[in-house]
Tab-separated table of C-alpha atoms in Angstrom:
chain	number	residue	atom	x	y	z
A	147	UNK	CA	0.044	-0.123	-0.035
A	148	UNK	CA	2.859	2.483	0.856
A	149	UNK	CA	4.070	2.000	-2.796
A	150	UNK	CA	0.862	2.948	-4.421
A	151	UNK	CA	0.574	5.921	-2.126
A	152	UNK	CA	4.244	7.034	-2.954
A	153	UNK	CA	3.403	6.977	-6.735
A	154	UNK	CA	0.587	9.419	-6.203
A	155	UNK	CA	2.539	12.068	-4.304
A	156	UNK	CA	3.488	15.020	-6.043
A	157	UNK	CA	6.969	14.874	-7.491
A	158	UNK	CA	6.767	11.108	-6.948
A	159	UNK	CA	7.118	8.457	-9.806
A	160	UNK	CA	8.414	8.648	-13.289
A	161	UNK	CA	5.613	10.888	-14.770
A	162	UNK	CA	6.202	13.563	-12.063
A	163	UNK	CA	9.966	13.523	-13.006
A	164	UNK	CA	9.202	13.899	-16.692
A	165	UNK	CA	6.921	16.763	-16.032
A	166	UNK	CA	9.714	18.516	-14.129
A	167	UNK	CA	12.240	18.207	-16.806
A	168	UNK	CA	9.824	19.444	-19.326
A	169	UNK	CA	9.301	22.527	-17.342
A	170	UNK	CA	13.025	23.136	-16.982
A	171	UNK	CA	13.633	22.693	-20.641
A	172	UNK	CA	10.762	25.306	-21.473
A	173	UNK	CA	12.503	27.728	-18.933
A	174	UNK	CA	15.809	27.282	-20.672
A	175	UNK	CA	14.272	28.131	-24.040
A	176	UNK	CA	12.803	31.349	-22.582
A	177	UNK	CA	16.211	32.342	-21.121
A	178	UNK	CA	18.007	31.781	-24.305
A	179	UNK	CA	15.419	33.671	-26.303
A	180	UNK	CA	15.992	36.596	-24.151
A	181	UNK	CA	19.793	36.599	-24.446
A	182	UNK	CA	21.759	39.289	-26.416
A	183	UNK	CA	22.965	36.560	-28.781
A	184	UNK	CA	19.532	35.480	-29.969
A	185	UNK	CA	16.781	36.911	-32.082
A	186	UNK	CA	14.462	38.324	-29.318
A	187	UNK	CA	13.081	41.673	-28.553
A	188	UNK	CA	16.455	42.860	-26.956
A	189	UNK	CA	18.230	42.443	-30.281
A	190	UNK	CA	15.580	44.512	-32.072
A	191	UNK	CA	15.704	47.295	-29.486
A	192	UNK	CA	19.567	47.499	-29.954
A	193	UNK	CA	19.235	47.835	-33.720
A	194	UNK	CA	17.131	50.956	-33.279
A	195	UNK	CA	19.851	52.772	-31.467
A	196	UNK	CA	22.711	51.533	-33.770
A	197	UNK	CA	25.344	54.192	-34.357
A	198	UNK	CA	25.040	53.637	-38.279
A	199	UNK	CA	21.361	54.804	-38.090
A	200	UNK	CA	22.259	57.766	-35.792
A	201	UNK	CA	25.201	58.961	-37.760
A	202	UNK	CA	25.008	60.935	-41.081
A	203	UNK	CA	27.937	61.368	-43.644
A	204	UNK	CA	29.530	64.856	-43.391
A	205	UNK	CA	29.133	66.944	-46.569
A	206	UNK	CA	32.332	67.266	-48.666
A	207	UNK	CA	33.575	70.889	-48.779
A	208	UNK	CA	35.130	72.003	-52.129
A	209	UNK	CA	38.682	73.240	-52.065
A	210	UNK	CA	38.411	75.483	-55.180
A	211	UNK	CA	38.851	79.152	-54.557
A	212	UNK	CA	36.066	81.369	-56.210
A	213	UNK	CA	37.370	83.820	-58.548
A	214	UNK	CA	37.407	87.432	-57.344
A	215	UNK	CA	36.071	90.046	-59.766
A	216	UNK	CA	38.895	92.437	-60.751
A	217	UNK	CA	38.575	95.845	-62.259
A	218	UNK	CA	40.718	95.141	-65.321
A	219	UNK	CA	40.682	98.801	-66.747
A	220	UNK	CA	42.097	100.203	-63.472
A	221	UNK	CA	44.686	97.258	-63.372
A	222	UNK	CA	45.794	97.978	-66.933
A	223	UNK	CA	46.055	101.747	-66.428
A	224	UNK	CA	48.286	101.519	-63.474
A	225	UNK	CA	50.584	98.793	-64.968
A	226	UNK	CA	53.794	100.243	-66.243
A	227	UNK	CA	54.206	97.120	-68.521
A	228	UNK	CA	51.194	98.266	-70.709
A	229	UNK	CA	52.195	100.489	-73.447
A	230	UNK	CA	50.908	104.063	-73.822
A	231	UNK	CA	49.269	102.886	-77.222
A	232	UNK	CA	47.122	100.336	-75.498
A	233	UNK	CA	46.291	102.522	-72.575
A	234	UNK	CA	44.999	105.210	-75.213
A	235	UNK	CA	42.524	102.546	-76.437
A	236	UNK	CA	41.021	102.252	-72.832
A	237	UNK	CA	38.089	104.391	-73.484
A	238	UNK	CA	34.416	103.477	-73.214
A	239	UNK	CA	32.785	102.390	-76.601
A	240	UNK	CA	29.468	103.261	-75.128
A	241	UNK	CA	28.102	104.053	-71.619
A	242	UNK	CA	30.494	102.435	-69.227
A	243	UNK	CA	31.296	99.735	-71.774
A	244	UNK	CA	35.000	99.256	-72.248
A	245	UNK	CA	36.518	97.155	-75.068
A	246	UNK	CA	38.024	94.729	-72.430
A	247	UNK	CA	37.512	91.002	-72.063
A	248	UNK	CA	38.545	89.172	-68.927
A	249	UNK	CA	38.840	85.450	-68.047
A	250	UNK	CA	39.685	83.701	-64.744
A	251	UNK	CA	41.366	80.379	-64.489
A	252	UNK	CA	44.204	78.357	-63.200
A	253	UNK	CA	47.253	78.929	-65.368
A	254	UNK	CA	50.275	79.232	-62.885
A	255	UNK	CA	49.210	76.688	-60.122
A	256	UNK	CA	48.690	79.425	-57.516
A	257	UNK	CA	46.151	79.434	-54.673
A	258	UNK	CA	43.915	82.042	-56.460
A	259	UNK	CA	42.664	82.077	-60.118
A	260	UNK	CA	44.892	83.895	-62.677
A	261	UNK	CA	43.401	86.700	-64.685
A	262	UNK	CA	43.689	87.032	-68.474
A	263	UNK	CA	42.862	90.433	-70.031
A	264	UNK	CA	42.354	91.146	-73.647
A	265	UNK	CA	42.066	94.818	-75.030
A	266	UNK	CA	40.312	95.430	-78.303
A	267	UNK	CA	39.349	98.389	-80.572
A	268	UNK	CA	35.749	99.737	-80.315
A	269	UNK	CA	34.924	99.836	-83.868
A	270	UNK	CA	36.062	96.526	-85.418
A	271	UNK	CA	36.855	94.694	-82.100
A	272	UNK	CA	40.473	93.919	-83.136
A	273	UNK	CA	42.838	92.829	-80.321
A	274	UNK	CA	45.579	95.207	-79.585
A	275	UNK	CA	46.978	93.654	-76.357
A	276	UNK	CA	46.588	90.593	-74.192
A	277	UNK	CA	47.957	90.107	-70.681
A	278	UNK	CA	48.147	87.601	-67.850
A	279	UNK	CA	48.064	88.507	-64.240
A	280	UNK	CA	49.043	86.222	-61.193
A	281	UNK	CA	47.870	87.086	-57.797
A	282	UNK	CA	50.402	87.214	-55.264
A	283	UNK	CA	50.279	88.762	-51.680
A	284	UNK	CA	46.745	90.270	-52.510
A	285	UNK	CA	48.181	91.939	-55.601
A	286	UNK	CA	48.261	91.131	-59.252
A	287	UNK	CA	51.698	90.762	-61.020
A	288	UNK	CA	52.009	90.895	-64.876
A	289	UNK	CA	53.585	87.662	-65.953
A	290	UNK	CA	52.664	87.716	-69.766
A	291	UNK	CA	52.171	90.377	-72.349
A	292	UNK	CA	51.661	90.529	-76.096
A	293	UNK	CA	50.954	93.742	-77.688
A	294	UNK	CA	50.795	92.747	-81.390
A	295	UNK	CA	47.948	93.650	-83.782
A	296	UNK	CA	44.951	91.388	-83.778
A	297	UNK	CA	46.017	89.342	-80.789
A	298	UNK	CA	43.662	87.401	-78.451
A	299	UNK	CA	44.320	84.920	-75.523
A	300	UNK	CA	42.213	82.258	-73.888
A	301	UNK	CA	42.608	79.652	-71.330
A	302	UNK	CA	42.316	75.960	-72.380
A	303	UNK	CA	42.711	73.254	-69.851
A	304	UNK	CA	45.230	74.948	-67.811
A	305	UNK	CA	47.288	76.440	-70.730
A	306	UNK	CA	47.451	79.821	-72.247
A	307	UNK	CA	46.358	79.785	-76.050
A	308	UNK	CA	47.263	83.003	-77.891
A	309	UNK	CA	45.856	83.611	-81.349
A	310	UNK	CA	47.222	86.289	-83.580
A	311	UNK	CA	46.012	87.227	-87.129
A	312	UNK	CA	48.616	87.241	-89.843
A	313	UNK	CA	48.316	89.951	-92.501
A	314	UNK	CA	50.172	89.924	-95.862
A	315	UNK	CA	50.737	93.099	-97.868
A	316	UNK	CA	47.477	94.427	-99.232
A	317	UNK	CA	45.151	92.272	-96.812
A	318	UNK	CA	42.152	94.179	-95.629
A	319	UNK	CA	41.594	94.218	-91.803
A	320	UNK	CA	38.670	91.927	-92.128
A	321	UNK	CA	40.387	89.341	-94.303
A	322	UNK	CA	43.797	88.391	-92.829
A	323	UNK	CA	45.904	85.840	-94.739
A	324	UNK	CA	46.087	83.506	-91.669
A	325	UNK	CA	46.651	83.073	-88.049
A	326	UNK	CA	49.224	81.745	-85.665
A	327	UNK	CA	47.904	79.803	-82.691
A	328	UNK	CA	50.533	79.534	-79.813
A	329	UNK	CA	50.242	77.349	-76.772
A	330	UNK	CA	52.193	78.358	-73.673
A	331	UNK	CA	52.659	76.399	-70.464
A	332	UNK	CA	53.861	77.734	-66.989
A	333	UNK	CA	57.072	76.277	-65.762
A	334	UNK	CA	59.902	77.838	-63.714
A	335	UNK	CA	57.939	80.916	-62.985
A	336	UNK	CA	57.390	81.926	-66.572
A	337	UNK	CA	55.530	81.050	-69.651
A	338	UNK	CA	57.280	79.041	-72.401
A	339	UNK	CA	56.026	78.236	-75.783
A	340	UNK	CA	54.918	74.671	-76.122
A	341	UNK	CA	53.998	74.608	-79.804
A	342	UNK	CA	52.271	76.622	-82.427
A	343	UNK	CA	49.987	76.092	-85.251
A	344	UNK	CA	49.797	78.128	-88.484
A	345	UNK	CA	46.455	78.342	-90.312
A	346	UNK	CA	46.607	79.754	-93.781
A	347	UNK	CA	43.159	81.086	-95.029
A	348	UNK	CA	41.934	80.389	-98.463
A	349	UNK	CA	42.001	83.227	-100.975
A	350	UNK	CA	38.660	82.099	-102.244
A	351	UNK	CA	36.270	83.354	-99.589
A	352	UNK	CA	33.700	80.835	-98.681
A	353	UNK	CA	35.066	78.203	-101.085
A	354	UNK	CA	37.928	76.867	-98.935
A	355	UNK	CA	38.819	75.829	-95.485
A	356	UNK	CA	42.529	76.873	-95.647
A	357	UNK	CA	45.356	74.764	-94.486
A	358	UNK	CA	47.223	74.334	-91.160
A	359	UNK	CA	50.549	73.229	-90.161
A	360	UNK	CA	52.163	72.730	-86.720
A	361	UNK	CA	55.445	74.371	-85.969
A	362	UNK	CA	57.460	72.925	-83.000
A	363	UNK	CA	58.401	75.252	-80.356
A	364	UNK	CA	61.799	76.640	-80.539
A	365	UNK	CA	64.684	75.009	-78.516
A	366	UNK	CA	68.062	76.488	-77.227
A	367	UNK	CA	69.753	74.415	-79.856
A	368	UNK	CA	68.129	76.333	-82.795
């Protein structure tokens, strides 16, 4: 009789032991589900406060220096390297409209943009002088000048390109015989001729494209 009673006590017998083991296994699953290494709600909470979501990429700042507008007419007038003949052409063609073109760009590798100035005549817009100024210590220094008739300079991919019309005897001003296109590069604190192109215009106006030839830059051996 004692054996039958013992089997009926709470915790007694194989059935009670099996029930206890099942309860312990279920408790173990709950503990593992709440751990930081599982996939429970604690993991989802940590993802919300992730530094990746809180942080934002910092904007990139451009290192380029914007060009500062320069009074080119005043700069030319006070420059002793500009000839009196060119300064005489620095007169308004209209109301406050001077025959002066300006370009800003990097030619000399400085920290500020260089300035290219072209001076033309009012009537026919023929270039009479072209100049390059390099900013140094808040002042502009003349580092290139060409004061030949019908000359004009531009900036092309960091190089100075000077175009000059070529006139033969008897050529009218509006129809030159050709042009020289000379490319200069900045090196050793000065501009050096890199190469030049001669374009010969056709005498038959409107019926030909003319011809061109590349002339290598002069060397010290020539």
